[in-house]
Short mmCIF file of C-alpha atoms in Angstrom, two decimals:
data_model
loop_
_atom_site.label_atom_id
_atom_site.label_comp_id
_atom_site.label_asym_id
_atom_site.label_seq_id
_atom_site.Cartn_x
_atom_site.Cartn_y
_atom_site.Cartn_z
CA MET I 1 -12.19 18.91 -11.63
CA ASP I 2 -9.96 19.30 -14.04
CA LEU I 3 -8.37 16.21 -16.41
CA LEU I 4 -5.37 15.82 -14.00
CA ALA I 5 -6.82 16.38 -10.70
CA ARG I 6 -9.41 13.36 -11.97
CA LYS I 7 -6.09 11.47 -12.64
CA ALA I 8 -4.36 11.89 -9.29
CA PHE I 9 -7.82 11.20 -7.77
CA ALA I 10 -8.72 8.17 -9.38
CA GLU I 11 -4.94 6.80 -7.97
CA PHE I 12 -5.32 7.39 -4.92
CA LEU I 13 -9.09 5.86 -5.07
CA GLY I 14 -7.30 2.90 -6.52
CA GLY I 15 -3.97 2.65 -4.71
CA ALA I 16 -6.02 3.12 -1.20
CA LEU I 17 -8.63 0.50 -2.01
CA LEU I 18 -5.10 -2.10 -3.34
CA ALA I 19 -3.46 -1.47 -0.22
CA ALA I 20 -6.39 -2.16 2.01
CA THR I 21 -7.33 -5.22 0.38
CA VAL I 22 -3.22 -6.46 0.11
CA VAL I 23 -3.40 -5.91 3.66
CA GLY I 24 -7.07 -7.14 5.20
CA SER I 25 -6.77 -10.17 2.99
CA GLY I 26 -3.61 -11.30 4.90
CA ILE I 27 -4.51 -10.09 7.90
CA ALA I 28 -8.14 -12.01 7.04
CA ALA I 29 -6.21 -14.92 5.97
CA THR I 30 -3.98 -15.81 9.24
CA ARG I 31 -6.54 -15.28 11.54
CA LEU I 32 -8.94 -17.99 10.01
CA THR I 33 -5.77 -20.56 9.24
CA GLU I 34 -2.59 -21.48 10.44
CA ASP I 35 -2.41 -23.34 6.92
CA VAL I 36 1.14 -20.98 5.54
CA ALA I 37 0.18 -22.31 1.54
CA LEU I 38 -3.18 -21.31 2.48
CA GLN I 39 -2.94 -17.77 3.70
CA LEU I 40 -0.39 -17.27 0.61
CA LEU I 41 -2.89 -18.73 -1.93
CA THR I 42 -5.99 -16.75 -0.17
CA ASN I 43 -3.99 -13.07 -0.61
CA ALA I 44 -2.71 -13.88 -3.95
CA VAL I 45 -6.14 -14.76 -5.26
CA ILE I 46 -8.04 -11.80 -3.30
CA THR I 47 -5.47 -9.54 -4.43
CA GLY I 48 -5.68 -10.79 -7.77
CA ALA I 49 -9.00 -10.48 -8.18
CA VAL I 50 -9.29 -6.75 -7.04
CA LEU I 51 -6.65 -5.96 -9.50
CA VAL I 52 -9.18 -6.58 -12.11
CA ALA I 53 -12.24 -4.95 -10.69
CA LEU I 54 -10.26 -2.12 -9.69
CA ILE I 55 -8.44 -1.50 -13.33
CA LEU I 56 -11.82 -2.33 -15.14
CA ALA I 57 -13.57 0.40 -13.15
CA LEU I 58 -11.01 3.19 -12.85
CA GLY I 59 -9.36 2.42 -16.32
CA PRO I 60 -11.05 4.83 -17.92
CA VAL I 61 -9.56 7.38 -15.77
CA SER I 62 -6.16 6.22 -14.56
CA ALA I 63 -4.83 2.61 -13.35
CA ALA I 64 -1.89 2.22 -13.01
CA PHE I 65 -1.54 2.46 -8.71
CA ASN I 66 1.94 1.79 -9.45
CA PRO I 67 5.08 4.56 -9.15
CA VAL I 68 6.96 2.07 -11.66
CA VAL I 69 4.12 1.67 -13.79
CA THR I 70 4.28 5.76 -14.40
CA LEU I 71 7.64 6.32 -14.84
CA VAL I 72 7.79 3.65 -17.73
CA GLU I 73 4.68 6.00 -19.14
CA ARG I 74 6.68 9.16 -18.49
CA GLY I 75 9.87 7.16 -20.33
CA LEU I 76 7.92 6.46 -23.03
CA GLY I 77 6.76 10.68 -22.98
CA ALA I 78 3.00 8.81 -22.57
CA ILE I 79 2.93 11.80 -19.54
CA ASP I 80 4.91 15.07 -18.86
CA ASN I 81 6.50 16.04 -15.43
CA ARG I 82 4.22 17.31 -14.08
CA CYS I 83 1.34 14.61 -14.40
CA THR I 84 4.26 12.21 -13.14
CA ALA I 85 4.95 13.76 -9.81
CA ALA I 86 1.03 14.06 -9.47
CA LEU I 87 -0.05 10.80 -9.73
CA LEU I 88 2.91 9.16 -7.36
CA THR I 89 2.60 10.93 -5.34
CA ALA I 90 -1.17 10.52 -5.35
CA GLN I 91 -0.29 6.24 -5.16
CA VAL I 92 2.06 6.78 -2.46
CA ALA I 93 -0.85 8.67 -0.06
CA GLY I 94 -3.52 6.40 -1.40
CA CYS I 95 -1.84 3.34 -0.55
CA CYS I 96 -0.95 4.79 3.23
CA VAL I 97 -4.16 5.30 3.67
CA GLY I 98 -5.70 1.67 2.84
CA VAL I 99 -2.92 0.03 5.37
CA VAL I 100 -4.45 2.13 7.71
CA ILE I 101 -7.50 1.64 7.19
CA ALA I 102 -7.11 -2.46 6.97
CA ASN I 103 -5.01 -1.62 10.24
CA LEU I 104 -8.56 -0.18 11.30
CA MET I 105 -10.90 -2.69 10.22
CA PHE I 106 -9.40 -5.51 12.01
CA ASP I 107 -9.32 -3.44 15.02
CA LEU I 108 -5.79 -3.01 14.88
CA SER I 109 -3.74 0.06 15.70
CA ALA I 110 -3.83 2.50 12.58
CA VAL I 111 0.09 3.23 11.94
CA ASP I 112 1.74 0.16 13.65
CA ILE I 113 5.33 -0.16 12.57
CA SER I 114 6.61 -3.55 10.35
CA SER I 115 9.32 -5.69 11.92
CA ARG I 116 9.15 -8.46 9.37
CA ASP I 117 13.11 -8.36 7.50
CA ARG I 118 12.88 -9.02 3.83
CA SER I 119 16.34 -8.05 2.97
CA ASP I 120 17.57 -11.12 1.88
CA ALA I 121 19.44 -10.80 -1.53
CA HIS I 122 17.17 -13.37 -3.00
CA LEU I 123 14.26 -11.30 -2.08
CA LEU I 124 15.61 -8.10 -4.02
CA LEU I 125 16.35 -10.17 -6.60
CA SER I 126 12.06 -11.53 -7.09
CA GLU I 127 11.88 -8.18 -6.93
CA VAL I 128 13.54 -7.30 -10.25
CA VAL I 129 11.46 -10.45 -11.66
CA ALA I 130 8.11 -9.71 -10.27
CA THR I 131 8.47 -5.87 -11.61
CA PHE I 132 10.18 -6.35 -14.90
CA GLY I 133 7.24 -9.07 -16.01
CA LEU I 134 4.33 -6.77 -14.56
CA VAL I 135 5.52 -3.86 -16.62
CA VAL I 136 6.06 -5.97 -19.63
CA VAL I 137 2.81 -7.75 -19.30
CA ILE I 138 0.78 -4.26 -18.86
CA PHE I 139 2.85 -2.68 -22.35
CA GLY I 140 3.03 -5.64 -24.86
CA VAL I 141 -0.65 -6.45 -24.29
CA VAL I 142 -1.35 -2.75 -24.39
CA ARG I 143 0.73 -2.39 -27.57
CA ALA I 144 -0.38 -5.91 -29.24
CA GLY I 145 -4.18 -3.78 -29.37
CA ARG I 146 -5.92 -5.94 -26.26
CA SER I 147 -6.28 -3.05 -24.61
CA ALA I 148 -9.56 -4.25 -22.50
CA SER I 149 -7.73 -7.44 -21.50
CA VAL I 150 -5.38 -5.27 -19.68
CA ALA I 151 -7.24 -5.93 -16.65
CA TYR I 152 -7.59 -9.60 -16.73
CA ALA I 153 -3.94 -9.81 -17.39
CA VAL I 154 -2.26 -8.23 -14.46
CA GLY I 155 -4.77 -9.99 -12.29
CA GLY I 156 -3.65 -13.44 -13.64
CA TYR I 157 -0.08 -12.24 -13.43
CA ILE I 158 0.32 -10.71 -10.04
CA THR I 159 -1.47 -13.78 -8.73
CA ALA I 160 0.78 -16.53 -10.39
CA ALA I 161 3.96 -13.53 -8.57
CA TYR I 162 2.74 -13.87 -5.48
CA TRP I 163 3.68 -17.97 -6.32
CA PHE I 164 6.84 -17.61 -8.33
CA THR I 165 8.55 -15.14 -6.42
CA SER I 166 10.50 -15.14 -2.97
CA SER I 167 9.35 -11.95 -2.02
CA THR I 168 5.71 -12.74 -3.08
CA SER I 169 5.25 -10.09 -5.46
CA PHE I 170 5.14 -6.51 -4.48
CA ALA I 171 6.49 -5.11 -7.28
CA ASN I 172 5.01 -1.45 -6.32
CA PRO I 173 6.80 1.24 -4.78
CA ALA I 174 4.00 2.61 -3.46
CA ILE I 175 2.37 -0.45 -2.09
CA THR I 176 6.07 -1.34 -0.15
CA VAL I 177 6.12 2.35 1.24
CA GLY I 178 2.29 1.52 2.50
CA ARG I 179 2.56 -2.19 3.74
CA MET I 180 5.32 -0.95 6.85
CA LEU I 181 3.22 0.95 8.73
CA SER I 182 1.56 -2.85 9.10
CA ASP I 183 2.52 -5.18 11.41
CA THR I 184 0.89 -8.02 10.18
CA PHE I 185 1.61 -10.78 7.32
CA ALA I 186 1.63 -8.44 5.03
CA GLY I 187 4.49 -5.97 5.81
CA ILE I 188 7.89 -4.73 5.36
CA GLU I 189 10.16 -3.09 7.80
CA PRO I 190 11.70 0.20 7.06
CA ALA I 191 14.65 -0.91 6.66
CA SER I 192 14.38 -3.25 3.42
CA VAL I 193 11.90 -0.66 1.58
CA PRO I 194 14.37 1.26 0.40
CA GLY I 195 16.51 -1.84 -1.21
CA PHE I 196 12.98 -3.58 -2.50
CA VAL I 197 11.71 0.19 -4.14
CA GLY I 198 15.35 0.31 -5.85
CA ALA I 199 14.72 -3.38 -6.87
CA GLN I 200 11.50 -2.72 -8.58
CA VAL I 201 12.48 0.95 -10.15
CA LEU I 202 15.81 -1.43 -12.33
CA GLY I 203 12.95 -4.38 -12.77
CA GLY I 204 10.96 -1.53 -14.25
CA ALA I 205 13.82 -0.17 -16.47
CA LEU I 206 14.88 -3.02 -17.75
CA ALA I 207 11.06 -3.77 -18.92
CA LEU I 208 11.53 -0.42 -20.77
CA GLY I 209 14.08 -1.96 -22.69
CA ALA I 210 12.45 -4.89 -23.48
CA VAL I 211 9.40 -3.09 -24.83
CA LEU I 212 10.93 -1.00 -26.81
CA ALA I 213 13.30 -3.73 -28.75
CA LEU I 214 9.97 -5.81 -28.74
CA TYR I 215 7.67 -2.79 -30.36
CA PRO I 216 10.48 -0.26 -31.73
CA ASN I 217 7.53 1.61 -32.39
CA THR I 218 5.75 2.16 -29.21
CA ARG I 219 6.71 5.69 -28.55
CA ARG I 220 5.06 6.96 -31.02
CA VAL I 221 1.73 4.94 -30.11
CA ALA I 222 2.42 6.77 -26.98
CA ALA I 223 2.76 9.81 -28.36
CA ASP I 224 -0.40 9.03 -30.12
CA LEU I 225 -2.89 8.15 -27.21
CA VAL I 226 -1.49 11.32 -25.79
CA GLU I 227 -2.84 13.63 -28.09
CA ALA I 228 -6.05 11.71 -28.34
CA ALA I 229 -6.86 12.18 -24.54
CA GLU I 230 -5.62 15.92 -24.95
CA ASN I 231 -8.19 16.17 -27.88
CA PRO I 232 -11.23 14.45 -27.29
CA SER I 233 -13.99 14.15 -30.12
#
């Protein structure tokens, strides 16, 4: 298996496990308690924990699991167009498969289109903020020379963002698309998906500008990382 295929498989696998965790823990939480705050706490902590585990496990190959992160990598010149297309496809496919698996694990229909309306303007603003923060955290930690800490930073940020954003921080177009396939606690109706994805892409673009302003030599560092990946010692 060549490097690009390995990266795509890692993104597919990570996306599937992440989506299964988000949706599965949401279903479990609503079945175990009627307390909405406890449901959200359960969903947030479990999602943050699995992000740490998945990034640590798959990071040596590829561990974005998020089209916005991949697009920012492309914007920085860290990956080319062919790699970008492959990773985006794998991420969306993985998240959709993960949601289907979560539905089946809890004895629901494999695909049950969500009816949960998330179209309000304040939710879209929340997605801009949530995605902006996520991208700044990821690339800021890496650029600061603390790549080994990315998993913990991302897990911690997403756990917090579930609570400080009114949208509960989807912050990921791939998982947004996947979550429309489950009419459960974590679902989103198809009509709300374009707005969420647009808000997430905007948040990522703003974050790219912030990262470049904070770390002016980020593009050079990205080029060095690409060269190291293509010419391993």
